[in-house]
Tab-separated table of C-alpha atoms in Angstrom:
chain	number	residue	atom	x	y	z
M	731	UNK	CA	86.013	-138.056	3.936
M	732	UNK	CA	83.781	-137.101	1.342
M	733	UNK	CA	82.204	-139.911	-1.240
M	734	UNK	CA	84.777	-140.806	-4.003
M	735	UNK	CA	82.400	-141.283	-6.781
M	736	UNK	CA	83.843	-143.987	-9.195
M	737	UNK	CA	82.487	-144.567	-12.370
M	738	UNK	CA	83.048	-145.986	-16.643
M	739	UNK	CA	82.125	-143.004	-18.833
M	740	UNK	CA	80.283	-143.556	-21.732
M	741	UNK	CA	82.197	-141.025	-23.865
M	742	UNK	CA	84.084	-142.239	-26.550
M	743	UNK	CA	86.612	-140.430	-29.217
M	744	UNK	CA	84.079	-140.558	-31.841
M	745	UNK	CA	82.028	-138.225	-29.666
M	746	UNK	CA	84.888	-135.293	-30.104
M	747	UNK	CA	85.393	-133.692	-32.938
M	748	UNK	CA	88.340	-132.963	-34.336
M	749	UNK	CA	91.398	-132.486	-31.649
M	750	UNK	CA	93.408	-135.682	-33.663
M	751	UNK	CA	96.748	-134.864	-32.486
M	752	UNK	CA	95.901	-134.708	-29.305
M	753	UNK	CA	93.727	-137.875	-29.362
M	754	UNK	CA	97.025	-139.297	-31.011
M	755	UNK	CA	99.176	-138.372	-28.106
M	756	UNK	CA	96.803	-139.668	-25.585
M	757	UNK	CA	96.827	-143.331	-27.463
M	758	UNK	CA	100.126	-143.040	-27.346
M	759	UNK	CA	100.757	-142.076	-23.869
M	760	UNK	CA	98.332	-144.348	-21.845
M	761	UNK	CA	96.630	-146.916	-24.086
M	762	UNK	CA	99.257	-148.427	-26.358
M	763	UNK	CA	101.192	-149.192	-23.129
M	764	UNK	CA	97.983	-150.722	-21.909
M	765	UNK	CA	97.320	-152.673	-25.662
M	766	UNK	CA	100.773	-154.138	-26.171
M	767	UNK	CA	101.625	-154.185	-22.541
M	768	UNK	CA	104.102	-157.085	-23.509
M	769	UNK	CA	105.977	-155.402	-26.142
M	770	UNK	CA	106.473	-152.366	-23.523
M	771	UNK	CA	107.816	-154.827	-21.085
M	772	UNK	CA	109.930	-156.746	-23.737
M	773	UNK	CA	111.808	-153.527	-24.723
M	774	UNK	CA	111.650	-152.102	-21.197
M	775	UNK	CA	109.954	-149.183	-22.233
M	776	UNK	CA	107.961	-147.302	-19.122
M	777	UNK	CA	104.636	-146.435	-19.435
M	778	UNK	CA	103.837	-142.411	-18.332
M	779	UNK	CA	102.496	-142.213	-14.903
M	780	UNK	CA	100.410	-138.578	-15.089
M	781	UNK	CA	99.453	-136.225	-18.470
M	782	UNK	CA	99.220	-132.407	-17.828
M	783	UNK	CA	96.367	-130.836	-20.268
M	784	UNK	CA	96.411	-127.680	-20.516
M	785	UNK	CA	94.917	-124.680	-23.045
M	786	UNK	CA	92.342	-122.432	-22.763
M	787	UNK	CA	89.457	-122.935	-20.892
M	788	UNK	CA	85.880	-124.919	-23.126
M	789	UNK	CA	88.446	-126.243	-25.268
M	790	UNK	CA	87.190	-129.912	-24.202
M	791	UNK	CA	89.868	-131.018	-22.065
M	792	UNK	CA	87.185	-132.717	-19.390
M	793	UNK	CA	85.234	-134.729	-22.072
M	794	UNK	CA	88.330	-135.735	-23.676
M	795	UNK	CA	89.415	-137.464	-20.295
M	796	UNK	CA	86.174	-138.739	-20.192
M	797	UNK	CA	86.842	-140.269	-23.129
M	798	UNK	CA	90.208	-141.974	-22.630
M	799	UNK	CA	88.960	-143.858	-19.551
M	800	UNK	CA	86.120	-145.259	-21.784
M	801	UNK	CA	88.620	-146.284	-24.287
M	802	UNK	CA	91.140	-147.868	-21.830
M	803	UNK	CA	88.161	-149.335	-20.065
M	804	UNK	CA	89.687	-148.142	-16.598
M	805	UNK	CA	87.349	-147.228	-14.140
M	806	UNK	CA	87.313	-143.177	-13.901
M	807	UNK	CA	87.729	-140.784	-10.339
M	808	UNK	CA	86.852	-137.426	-11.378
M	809	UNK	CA	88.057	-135.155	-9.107
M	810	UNK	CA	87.654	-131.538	-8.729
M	811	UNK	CA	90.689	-129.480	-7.744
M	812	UNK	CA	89.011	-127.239	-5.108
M	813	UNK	CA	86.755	-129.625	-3.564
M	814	UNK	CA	89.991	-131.619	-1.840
M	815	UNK	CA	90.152	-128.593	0.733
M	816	UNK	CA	88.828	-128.375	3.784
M	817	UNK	CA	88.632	-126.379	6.931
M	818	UNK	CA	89.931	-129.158	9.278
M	819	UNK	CA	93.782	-129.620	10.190
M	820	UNK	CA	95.096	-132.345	8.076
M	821	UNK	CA	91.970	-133.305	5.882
M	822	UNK	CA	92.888	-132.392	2.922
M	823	UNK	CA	96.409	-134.568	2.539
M	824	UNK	CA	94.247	-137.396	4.199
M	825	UNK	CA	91.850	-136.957	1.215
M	826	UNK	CA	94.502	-136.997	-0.937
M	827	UNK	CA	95.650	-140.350	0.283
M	828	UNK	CA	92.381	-142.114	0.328
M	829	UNK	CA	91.803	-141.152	-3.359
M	830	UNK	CA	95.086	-142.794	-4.065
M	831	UNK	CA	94.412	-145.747	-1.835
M	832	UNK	CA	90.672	-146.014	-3.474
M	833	UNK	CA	92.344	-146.188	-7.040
M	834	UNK	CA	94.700	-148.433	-6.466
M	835	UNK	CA	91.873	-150.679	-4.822
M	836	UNK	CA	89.696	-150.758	-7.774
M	837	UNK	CA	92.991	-150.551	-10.739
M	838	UNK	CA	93.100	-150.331	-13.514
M	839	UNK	CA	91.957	-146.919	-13.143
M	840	UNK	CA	92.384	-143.638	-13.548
M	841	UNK	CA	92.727	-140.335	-11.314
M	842	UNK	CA	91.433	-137.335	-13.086
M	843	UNK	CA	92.162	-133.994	-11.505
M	844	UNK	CA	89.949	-131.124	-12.873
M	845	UNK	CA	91.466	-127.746	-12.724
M	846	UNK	CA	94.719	-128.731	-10.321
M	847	UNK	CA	95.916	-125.236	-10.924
M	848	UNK	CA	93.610	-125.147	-7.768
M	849	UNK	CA	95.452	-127.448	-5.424
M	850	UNK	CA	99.104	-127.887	-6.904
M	851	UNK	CA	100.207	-123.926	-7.364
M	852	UNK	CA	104.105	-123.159	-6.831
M	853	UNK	CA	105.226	-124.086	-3.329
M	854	UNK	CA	106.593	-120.782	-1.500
M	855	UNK	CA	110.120	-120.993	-0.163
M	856	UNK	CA	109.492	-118.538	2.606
M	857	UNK	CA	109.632	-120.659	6.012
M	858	UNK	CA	106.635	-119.441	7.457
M	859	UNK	CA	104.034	-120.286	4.669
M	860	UNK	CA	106.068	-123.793	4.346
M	861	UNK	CA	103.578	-125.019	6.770
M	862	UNK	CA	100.156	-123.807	4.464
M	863	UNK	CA	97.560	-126.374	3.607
M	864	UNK	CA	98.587	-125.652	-0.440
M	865	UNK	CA	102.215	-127.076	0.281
M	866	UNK	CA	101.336	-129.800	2.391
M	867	UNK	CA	98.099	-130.934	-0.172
M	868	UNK	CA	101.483	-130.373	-3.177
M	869	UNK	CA	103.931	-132.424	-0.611
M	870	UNK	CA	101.034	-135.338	-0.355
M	871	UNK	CA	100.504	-135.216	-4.347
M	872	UNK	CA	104.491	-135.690	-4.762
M	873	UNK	CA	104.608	-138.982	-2.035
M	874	UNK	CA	101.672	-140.351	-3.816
M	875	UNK	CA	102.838	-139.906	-7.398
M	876	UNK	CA	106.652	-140.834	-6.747
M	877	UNK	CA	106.707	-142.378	-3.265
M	878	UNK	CA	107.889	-145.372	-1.334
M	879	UNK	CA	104.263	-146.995	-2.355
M	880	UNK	CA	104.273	-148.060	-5.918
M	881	UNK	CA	101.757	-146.646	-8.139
M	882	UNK	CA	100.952	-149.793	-10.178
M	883	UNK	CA	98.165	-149.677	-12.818
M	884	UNK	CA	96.774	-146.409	-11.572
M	885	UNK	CA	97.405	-143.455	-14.351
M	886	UNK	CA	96.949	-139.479	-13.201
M	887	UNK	CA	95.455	-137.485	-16.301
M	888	UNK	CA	94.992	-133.357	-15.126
M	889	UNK	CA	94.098	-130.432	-16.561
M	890	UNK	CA	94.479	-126.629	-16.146
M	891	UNK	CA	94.165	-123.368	-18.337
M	892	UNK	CA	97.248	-122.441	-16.234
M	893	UNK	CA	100.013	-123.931	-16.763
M	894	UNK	CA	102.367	-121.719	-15.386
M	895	UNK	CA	101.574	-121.535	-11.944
M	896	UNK	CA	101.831	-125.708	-11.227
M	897	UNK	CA	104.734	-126.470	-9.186
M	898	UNK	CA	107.273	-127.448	-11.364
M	899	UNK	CA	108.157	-130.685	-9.406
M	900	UNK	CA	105.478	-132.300	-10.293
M	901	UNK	CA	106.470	-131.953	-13.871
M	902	UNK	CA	109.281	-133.934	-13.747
M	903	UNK	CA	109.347	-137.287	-15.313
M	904	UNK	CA	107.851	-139.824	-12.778
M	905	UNK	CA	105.375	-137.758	-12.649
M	906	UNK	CA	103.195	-135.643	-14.996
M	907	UNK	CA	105.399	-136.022	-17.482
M	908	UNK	CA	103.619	-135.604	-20.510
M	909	UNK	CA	102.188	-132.760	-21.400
M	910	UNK	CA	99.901	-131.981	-23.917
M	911	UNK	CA	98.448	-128.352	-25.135
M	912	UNK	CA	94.547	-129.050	-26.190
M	913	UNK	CA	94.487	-125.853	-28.393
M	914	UNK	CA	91.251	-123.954	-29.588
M	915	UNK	CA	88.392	-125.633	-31.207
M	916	UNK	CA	89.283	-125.105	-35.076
M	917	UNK	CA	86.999	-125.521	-38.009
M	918	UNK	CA	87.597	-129.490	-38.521
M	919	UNK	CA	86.097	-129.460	-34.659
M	920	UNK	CA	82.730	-128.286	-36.017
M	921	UNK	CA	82.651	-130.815	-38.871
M	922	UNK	CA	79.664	-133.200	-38.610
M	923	UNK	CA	80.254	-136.896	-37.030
M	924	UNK	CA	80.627	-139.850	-39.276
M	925	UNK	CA	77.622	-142.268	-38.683
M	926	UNK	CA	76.890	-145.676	-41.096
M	927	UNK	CA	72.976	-145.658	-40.930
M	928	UNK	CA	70.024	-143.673	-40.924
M	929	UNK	CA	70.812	-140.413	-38.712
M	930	UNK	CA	68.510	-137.176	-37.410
M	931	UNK	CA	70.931	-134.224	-37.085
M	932	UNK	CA	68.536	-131.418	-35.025
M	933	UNK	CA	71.156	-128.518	-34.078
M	934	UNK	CA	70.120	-125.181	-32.551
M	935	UNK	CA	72.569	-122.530	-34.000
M	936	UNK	CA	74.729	-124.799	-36.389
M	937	UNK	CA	76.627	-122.656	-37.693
M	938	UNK	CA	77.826	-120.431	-34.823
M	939	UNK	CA	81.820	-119.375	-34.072
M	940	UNK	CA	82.718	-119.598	-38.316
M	941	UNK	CA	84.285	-116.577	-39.306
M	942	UNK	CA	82.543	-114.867	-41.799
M	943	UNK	CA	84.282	-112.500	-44.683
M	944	UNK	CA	82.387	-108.964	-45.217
M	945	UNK	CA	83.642	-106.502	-47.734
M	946	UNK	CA	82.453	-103.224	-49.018
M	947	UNK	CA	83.151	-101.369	-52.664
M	948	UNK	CA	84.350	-98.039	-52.563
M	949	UNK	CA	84.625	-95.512	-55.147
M	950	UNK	CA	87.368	-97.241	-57.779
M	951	UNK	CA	85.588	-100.554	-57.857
M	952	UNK	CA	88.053	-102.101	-55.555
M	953	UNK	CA	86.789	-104.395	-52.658
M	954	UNK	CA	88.337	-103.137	-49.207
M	955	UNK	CA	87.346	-106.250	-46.137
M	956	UNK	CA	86.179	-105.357	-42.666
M	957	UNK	CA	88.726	-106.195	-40.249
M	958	UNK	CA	88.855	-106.766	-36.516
M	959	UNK	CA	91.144	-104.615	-34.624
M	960	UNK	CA	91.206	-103.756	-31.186
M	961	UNK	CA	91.987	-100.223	-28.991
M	962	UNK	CA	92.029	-99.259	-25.438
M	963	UNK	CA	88.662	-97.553	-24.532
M	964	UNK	CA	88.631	-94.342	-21.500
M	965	UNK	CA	88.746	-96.857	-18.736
M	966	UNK	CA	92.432	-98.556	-20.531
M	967	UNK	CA	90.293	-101.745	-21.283
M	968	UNK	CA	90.901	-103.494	-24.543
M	969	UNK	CA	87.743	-103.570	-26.696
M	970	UNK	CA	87.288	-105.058	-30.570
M	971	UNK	CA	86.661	-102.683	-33.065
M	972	UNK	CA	85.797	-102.481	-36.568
M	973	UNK	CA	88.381	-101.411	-39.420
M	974	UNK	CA	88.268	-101.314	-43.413
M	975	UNK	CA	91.973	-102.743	-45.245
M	976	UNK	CA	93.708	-100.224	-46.770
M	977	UNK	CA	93.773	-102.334	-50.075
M	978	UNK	CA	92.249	-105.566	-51.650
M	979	UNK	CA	92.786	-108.566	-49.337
M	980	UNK	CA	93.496	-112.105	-50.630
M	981	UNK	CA	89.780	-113.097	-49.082
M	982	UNK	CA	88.662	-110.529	-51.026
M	983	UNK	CA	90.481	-111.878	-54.552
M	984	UNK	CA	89.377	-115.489	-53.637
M	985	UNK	CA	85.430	-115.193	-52.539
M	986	UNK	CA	84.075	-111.899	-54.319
M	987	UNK	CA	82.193	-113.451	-57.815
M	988	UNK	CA	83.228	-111.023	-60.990
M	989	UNK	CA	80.647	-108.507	-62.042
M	990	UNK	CA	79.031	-108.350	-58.791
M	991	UNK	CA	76.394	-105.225	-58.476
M	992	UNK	CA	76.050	-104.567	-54.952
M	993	UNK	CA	78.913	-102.443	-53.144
M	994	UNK	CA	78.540	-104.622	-50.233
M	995	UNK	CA	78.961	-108.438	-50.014
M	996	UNK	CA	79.658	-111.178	-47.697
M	997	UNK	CA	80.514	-114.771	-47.647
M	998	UNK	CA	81.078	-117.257	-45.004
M	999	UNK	CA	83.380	-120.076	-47.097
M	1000	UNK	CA	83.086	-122.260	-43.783
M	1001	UNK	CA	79.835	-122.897	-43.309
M	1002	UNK	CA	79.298	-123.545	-47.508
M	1003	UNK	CA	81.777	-126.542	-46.867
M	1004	UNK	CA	79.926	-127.707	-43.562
M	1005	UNK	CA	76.556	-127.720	-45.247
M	1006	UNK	CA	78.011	-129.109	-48.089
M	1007	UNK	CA	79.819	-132.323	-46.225
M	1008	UNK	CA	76.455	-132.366	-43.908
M	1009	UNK	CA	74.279	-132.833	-47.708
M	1010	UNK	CA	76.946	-135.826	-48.913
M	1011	UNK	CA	76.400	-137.583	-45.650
M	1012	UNK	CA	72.396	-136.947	-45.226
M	1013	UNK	CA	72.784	-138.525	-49.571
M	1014	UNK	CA	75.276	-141.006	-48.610
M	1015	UNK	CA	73.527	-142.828	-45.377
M	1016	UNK	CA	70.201	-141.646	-45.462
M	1017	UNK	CA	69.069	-139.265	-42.954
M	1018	UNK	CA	67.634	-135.754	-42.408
M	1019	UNK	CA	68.855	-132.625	-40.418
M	1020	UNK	CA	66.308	-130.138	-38.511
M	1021	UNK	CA	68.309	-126.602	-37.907
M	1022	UNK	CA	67.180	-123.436	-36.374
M	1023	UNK	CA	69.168	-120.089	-35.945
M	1024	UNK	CA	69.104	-116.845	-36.443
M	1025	UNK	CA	69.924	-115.132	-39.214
M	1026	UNK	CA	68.714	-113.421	-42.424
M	1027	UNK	CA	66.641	-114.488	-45.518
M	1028	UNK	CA	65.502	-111.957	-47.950
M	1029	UNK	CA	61.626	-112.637	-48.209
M	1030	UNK	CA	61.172	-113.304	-44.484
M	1031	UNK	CA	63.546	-111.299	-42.616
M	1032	UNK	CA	63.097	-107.847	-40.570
M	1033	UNK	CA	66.769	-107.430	-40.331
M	1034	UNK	CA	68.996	-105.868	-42.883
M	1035	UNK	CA	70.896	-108.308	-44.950
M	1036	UNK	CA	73.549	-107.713	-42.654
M	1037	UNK	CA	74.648	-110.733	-40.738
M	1038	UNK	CA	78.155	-109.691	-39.372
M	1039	UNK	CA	77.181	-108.621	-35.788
M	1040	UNK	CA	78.518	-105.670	-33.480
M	1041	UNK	CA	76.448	-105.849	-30.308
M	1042	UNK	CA	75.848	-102.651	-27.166
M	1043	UNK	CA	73.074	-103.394	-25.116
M	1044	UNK	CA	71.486	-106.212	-27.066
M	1045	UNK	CA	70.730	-103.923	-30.172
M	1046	UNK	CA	72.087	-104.872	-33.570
M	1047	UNK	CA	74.373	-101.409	-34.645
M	1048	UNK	CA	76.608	-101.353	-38.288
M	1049	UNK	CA	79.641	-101.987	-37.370
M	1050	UNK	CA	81.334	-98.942	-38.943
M	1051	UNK	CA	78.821	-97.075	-37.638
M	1052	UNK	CA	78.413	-97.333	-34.097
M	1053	UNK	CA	81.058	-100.065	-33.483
M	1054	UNK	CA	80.850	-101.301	-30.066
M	1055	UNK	CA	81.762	-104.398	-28.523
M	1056	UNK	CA	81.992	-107.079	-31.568
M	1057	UNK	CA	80.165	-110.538	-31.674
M	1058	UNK	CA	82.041	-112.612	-33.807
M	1059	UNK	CA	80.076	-115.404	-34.462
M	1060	UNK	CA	78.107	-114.231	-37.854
M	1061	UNK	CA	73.769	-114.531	-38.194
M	1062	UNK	CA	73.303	-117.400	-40.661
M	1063	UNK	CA	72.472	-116.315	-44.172
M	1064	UNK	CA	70.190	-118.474	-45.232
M	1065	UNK	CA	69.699	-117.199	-48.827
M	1066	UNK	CA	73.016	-118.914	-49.389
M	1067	UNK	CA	72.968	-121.949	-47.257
M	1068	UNK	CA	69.937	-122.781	-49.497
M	1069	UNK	CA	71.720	-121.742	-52.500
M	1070	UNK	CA	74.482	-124.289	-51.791
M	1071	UNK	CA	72.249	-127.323	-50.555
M	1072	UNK	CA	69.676	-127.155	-53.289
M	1073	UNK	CA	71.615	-128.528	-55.764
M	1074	UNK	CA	72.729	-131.867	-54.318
M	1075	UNK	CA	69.446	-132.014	-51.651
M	1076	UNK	CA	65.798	-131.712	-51.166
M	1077	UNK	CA	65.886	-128.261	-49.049
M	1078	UNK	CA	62.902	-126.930	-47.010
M	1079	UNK	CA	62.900	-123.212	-45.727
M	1080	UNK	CA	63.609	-121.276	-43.882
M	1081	UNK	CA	60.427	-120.944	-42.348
M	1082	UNK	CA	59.879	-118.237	-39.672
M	1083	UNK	CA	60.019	-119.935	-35.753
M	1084	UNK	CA	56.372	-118.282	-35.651
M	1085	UNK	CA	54.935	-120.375	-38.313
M	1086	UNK	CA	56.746	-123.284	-37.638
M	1087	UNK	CA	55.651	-123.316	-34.005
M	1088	UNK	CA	52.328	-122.464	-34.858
M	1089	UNK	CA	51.773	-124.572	-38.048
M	1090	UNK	CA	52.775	-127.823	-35.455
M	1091	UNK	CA	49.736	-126.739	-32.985
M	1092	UNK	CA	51.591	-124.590	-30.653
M	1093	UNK	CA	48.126	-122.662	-29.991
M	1094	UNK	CA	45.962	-125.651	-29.738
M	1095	UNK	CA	48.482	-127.500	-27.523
M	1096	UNK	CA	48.703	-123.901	-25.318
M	1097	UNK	CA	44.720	-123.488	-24.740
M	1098	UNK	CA	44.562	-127.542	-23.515
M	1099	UNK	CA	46.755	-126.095	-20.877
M	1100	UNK	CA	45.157	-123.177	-20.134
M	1101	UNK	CA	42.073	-125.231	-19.503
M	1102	UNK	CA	43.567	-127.191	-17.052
M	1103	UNK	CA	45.939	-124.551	-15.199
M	1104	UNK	CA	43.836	-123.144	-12.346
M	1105	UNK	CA	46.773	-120.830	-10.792
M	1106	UNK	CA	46.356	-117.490	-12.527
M	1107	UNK	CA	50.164	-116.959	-12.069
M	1108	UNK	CA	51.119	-119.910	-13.957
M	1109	UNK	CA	48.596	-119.201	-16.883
M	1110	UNK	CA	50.137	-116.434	-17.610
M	1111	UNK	CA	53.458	-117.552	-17.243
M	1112	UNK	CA	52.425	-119.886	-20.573
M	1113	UNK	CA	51.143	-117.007	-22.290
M	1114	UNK	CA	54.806	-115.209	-21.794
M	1115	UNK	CA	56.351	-118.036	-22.431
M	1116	UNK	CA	54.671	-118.744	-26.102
M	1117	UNK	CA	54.377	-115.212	-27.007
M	1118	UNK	CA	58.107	-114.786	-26.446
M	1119	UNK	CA	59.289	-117.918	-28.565
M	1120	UNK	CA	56.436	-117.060	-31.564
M	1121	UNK	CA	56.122	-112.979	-31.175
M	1122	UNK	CA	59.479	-111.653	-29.492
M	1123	UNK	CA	61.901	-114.105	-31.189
M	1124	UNK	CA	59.370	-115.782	-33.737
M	1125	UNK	CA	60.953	-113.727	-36.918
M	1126	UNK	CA	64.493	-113.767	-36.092
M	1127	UNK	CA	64.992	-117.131	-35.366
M	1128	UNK	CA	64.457	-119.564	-38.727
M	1129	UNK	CA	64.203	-123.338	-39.058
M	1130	UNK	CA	65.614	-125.293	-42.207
M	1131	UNK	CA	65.407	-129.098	-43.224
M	1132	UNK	CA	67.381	-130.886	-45.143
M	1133	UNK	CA	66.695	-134.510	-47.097
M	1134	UNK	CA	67.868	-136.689	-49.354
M	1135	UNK	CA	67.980	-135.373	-52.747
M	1136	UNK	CA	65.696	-138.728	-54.021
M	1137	UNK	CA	63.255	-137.913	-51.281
M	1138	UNK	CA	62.267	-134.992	-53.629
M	1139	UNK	CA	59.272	-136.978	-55.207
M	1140	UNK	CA	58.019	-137.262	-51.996
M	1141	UNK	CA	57.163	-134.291	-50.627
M	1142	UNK	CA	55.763	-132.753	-53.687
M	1143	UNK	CA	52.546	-132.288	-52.955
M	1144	UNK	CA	52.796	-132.573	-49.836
M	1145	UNK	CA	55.771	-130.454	-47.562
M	1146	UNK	CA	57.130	-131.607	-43.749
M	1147	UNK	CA	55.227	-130.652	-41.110
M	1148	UNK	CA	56.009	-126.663	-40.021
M	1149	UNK	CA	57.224	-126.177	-43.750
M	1150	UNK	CA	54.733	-123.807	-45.710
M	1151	UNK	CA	55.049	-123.406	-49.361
M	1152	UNK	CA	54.673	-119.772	-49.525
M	1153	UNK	CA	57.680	-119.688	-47.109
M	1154	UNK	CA	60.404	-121.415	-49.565
């Protein structure tokens, strides 16, 4: 039998953001049962035995178990769904059994299937695969769950990005009987985590996956948006493509500032409310934030200011253009970031990686090591490694800080380290 690893994650709800009704649903499902154990059993009410997760997959669904074990202070067996199988005859129901056997030892605990799509698909009814390993390892689930053994104190929580191919009996109620969709991470799932004292926020690409609004004027003076569509390409695959609306859209009504010059314009409304709720907190508790990402700003930048991408081959291409397959996670404008922060914060930047890397002794501290590296090889591999992050990527990427508005006094004559003044 291989080791059932047992462990108390440290991940509490705090450390998710957003996902609040399905948080809710959890509490309600396995903890409240657990808190006012004597109010369930004065009403007769019967706790769930198993929850089903299920949505797409990197929606969270692992750390959120994580979580709920740490809140119901149960002691956690994470268990992936294809590592129950094995080669030998009978191994993988007995594996099955000892996990339930080893949770019930050490309950109050919790059984946490990852991905059981791989190990509880629909049973056949043909008489000849009756006998596979997949029916016997679903037959051994369904004893275990709902058998002659009770299943006291010991709760099931599973997830899957496909829901439809589970065996339904193990759906029932008894069983995992409450299911819950964990849906898409949405825009209150990027906001920035409440904290009550002095805090560091240091992010690497901040503001990725918020959609950004682009919109170009044409001949009347009437803004037309760039859309996302998507058509079948010579091999029948589905690929994104860029389209212009026929008319004005209501993005277009609600962001585009009268007696605008330019015939092109973009906005991203999302990430002017996350740097704006990220500024209140920094002002509020104290604290600074350190971000770097890549993007455009008008006085340092190579690129065009063009920050909606459409990627083929790693080159940047317009995206009416040459549209080909579309990123949709938009470069950072950084021009307007600042323009939002500056007036309720002290704001630094951006900066170019290059300087900032260099203006913190990135050289100096890559000669020391030079002296002392002896394997040609590995010298150079330094050299490649620097020139990449300061030469190859060094203007594209940008770094930003953020303080406290009455910090402003401070660093008058004197800005953070990596921050020139001729780069502001």
């Amino acid at each position: 039998m291989r080791e059932i690893k047992l462990e108390v994650p440290n991940v509490r709800w705090d450390d998710i953001g957003g996902m609040e009704n399905v948080k809710s649903k959890l509490i309600e499902s396995l903890i409240w049962p657990i808190k006012f154990k004597d109010t369930y059993d004065k009403f007769n009410e019967q706790q769930p035995k198993g929850v089903l997760m299920f949505g797409p997959p990197g929606c969270s669904k692992t750390m959120i178990g994580k979580a709920l074990a740490t809140e119901c202070k149960h002691r956690f067996i994470s268990i992936k769904g294809p590592e129950i199988f094995s080669k030998y005859v009978g191994d993988s129901e007995k594996t099955v059994r000892e996990i339930f056997n080893k949770a019930r030892q050490v309950s109050p605990s919790i059984i946490f299937f990852d991905e059981i799509d791989a190990i509880a698909v629909n049973r056949s009814s043909d008489v000849k695969s009756a006998s596979s390993v997949n029916d016997k390892v679903v037959s051994t689930l369904l004893n275990e769950l709902d058998g002659i053994e009770k299943l006291s104190n010991v709760f099931i929580v599973a997830t899957t990005n496909r829901p439809d191919i589970i065996d339904k009996s193990l759906l029932r109620t008894g069983r995992l009987d409450s299911l819950i969709y964990v849906p898409l991470p949405n825009f209150e799932t990027h906001s920035v985590p409440e904290s009550t004292g002095f805090t560091t926020y240091i992010a690497h690409e901040f503001l990725d996956a918020l959609p950004i609004h682009k919109f170009k004027k044409n001949d009347s003076g009437n803004w037309r948006e760039i859309l996302v569509d998507y058509e079948k390409n010579s091999n029948k695959e589905e690929v994104l493509r860029y389209i212009l609306s026929n008319n004005e859209t209501p993005a277009s009504k609600a962001y585009i500032p009268p007696g605008i010059k330019e015939n092109d314009f973009e906005v991203c409304p999302e990430a002017a409310v996350l740097i704006d709720k990220l500024v209140k907190r920094i002002n509020n508790n104290s604290g600074l934030f350190l971000g770097v990402d890549y993007g455009y700003s008008e006085k340092l930048s190579i690129m065009n200011r063009d920050t909606f991408r459409g990627f083929r081959e790693h080159a940047l291409w317009h995206p009416l253009v040459k549209p080909g397959t579309a990123d949709l996670t938009a470069d950072v404008d950084f021009d307007f970031l600042k323009k939002i922060a500056s007036h309720n914060s002290t704001f630094f930047g951006p900066v170019t990686q290059k300087n900032f890397l260099n203006s913190l002794g990135v050289q100096l501290r890559l000669s020391k090591l030079l002296k002392n590296e002896k394997d040609e090889k590995e010298a150079q591999k330094l050299k490649s490694g620097v020139n990449m992050i300061t030469e190859e990527m060094g203007q594209r990427f940008k770094f930003i800080s953020i303080f406290p508005k009455e910090s402003k006094h401070l660093f008058r004559n004197d800005p953070p380290a990596g921050f020139y003044e001729n780069d502001q």
